[in-house]
Coordinates of C-alpha atoms in Angstrom, one line a residue:
M1 CA 0.0 0.0 0.0
A2 CA 2.8 2.4 0.8
K3 CA 4.2 2.1 -2.8
C4 CA 0.7 3.0 -4.1
Y5 CA 0.6 6.2 -2.0
Q6 CA 4.1 7.1 -2.9
H7 CA 3.2 6.9 -6.6
T8 CA 0.0 8.8 -6.0
E9 CA 1.9 11.6 -4.2
T10 CA 4.4 12.0 -7.1
Y11 CA 1.7 12.0 -9.7
C12 CA -0.3 14.6 -7.8
V13 CA 2.6 17.0 -7.5
K14 CA 3.4 16.7 -11.2
L15 CA -0.3 17.1 -12.1
A16 CA -0.8 20.1 -9.8
R17 CA 2.3 21.9 -11.1
L18 CA 1.3 21.2 -14.7
V19 CA -2.3 22.4 -14.3
F20 CA -1.7 25.3 -11.9
A21 CA 2.0 26.0 -12.4
K22 CA 2.0 26.5 -8.7
E23 CA 3.8 25.1 -5.6
R24 CA 2.4 23.1 -2.7
Q25 CA 1.9 26.2 -0.5
D26 CA -0.7 27.5 -3.1
M27 CA -2.9 24.4 -2.5
V28 CA -5.6 25.4 0.0
K29 CA -8.1 22.6 0.0
T30 CA -7.9 18.8 -0.7
T31 CA -10.6 16.2 -0.8
I32 CA -9.3 12.6 -0.4
L33 CA -11.5 9.7 -1.5
L34 CA -10.5 6.2 -0.2
N35 CA -11.5 2.8 -1.2
D36 CA -11.0 1.7 2.4
I37 CA -11.1 4.2 5.3
A38 CA -8.7 1.9 7.1
D39 CA -6.0 3.3 4.8
F40 CA -6.5 6.8 6.3
G41 CA -3.5 6.5 8.6
S42 CA -1.2 5.7 5.7
V43 CA -2.6 8.5 3.6
N44 CA -2.3 10.9 6.5
E45 CA 1.5 10.1 6.9
V46 CA 2.0 10.8 3.2
Y47 CA -0.1 14.0 3.5
K48 CA 2.1 15.3 6.4
E49 CA 5.3 14.7 4.4
F50 CA 3.8 16.3 1.2
F51 CA 2.3 19.3 2.8
K52 CA 3.8 21.5 5.5
E53 CA 2.1 23.8 8.0
P54 CA -0.1 25.6 7.6
Y55 CA -1.8 22.5 6.1
P56 CA -4.6 23.0 3.5
A57 CA -8.1 22.4 4.6
R58 CA -9.0 18.7 4.0
T59 CA -11.9 16.4 3.7
A60 CA -11.4 12.6 3.6
Y61 CA -13.9 9.8 3.4
Q62 CA -14.5 6.3 2.1
A63 CA -16.0 6.4 -1.3
G64 CA -16.4 2.7 -2.0
K65 CA -15.0 1.6 -5.3
L66 CA -13.0 4.2 -7.2
P67 CA -12.5 4.3 -11.0
L68 CA -9.8 2.2 -12.6
G69 CA -9.1 0.2 -9.4
A70 CA -7.5 3.2 -7.7
N71 CA -7.1 3.0 -3.9
V72 CA -7.1 6.8 -3.4
E73 CA -8.3 9.8 -5.4
I74 CA -7.2 13.3 -4.4
E75 CA -8.9 16.5 -5.5
V76 CA -6.9 19.7 -5.0
I77 CA -7.9 23.4 -5.0
A78 CA -5.1 25.9 -5.4
I79 CA -5.0 29.7 -5.4
T80 CA -3.7 31.5 -8.4
G81 CA -2.9 35.2 -8.6
E82 CA -3.2 37.8 -5.9
V83 CA -5.3 37.2 -2.9
E84 CA -6.8 39.8 -0.5
T85 CA -7.7 38.6 2.9
S86 CA -10.2 40.3 5.1
Y87 CA -11.7 39.3 8.5
V88 CA -15.1 39.9 10.0
N89 CA -15.0 40.7 13.7
K90 CA -18.1 40.8 15.9

């Protein structure tokens, strides 16, 4: 299983850089779909190596059977361009 996740991590980095031409710190939200939720611990270890603090927001859940026999599917949302941050205080 570790080899699968290692391959997935490498693929995701290349894909994200190709699509977004951005770095990891530009990724702000991930959604992780697992065939088996029991694999969450392994995925989480890879996630902590791949991303550094502050970690992107994340959702992870068991999806059942993923396409093409995949064990994990990862969706990434990244920021492009300038970002203005504002806060609402009560």
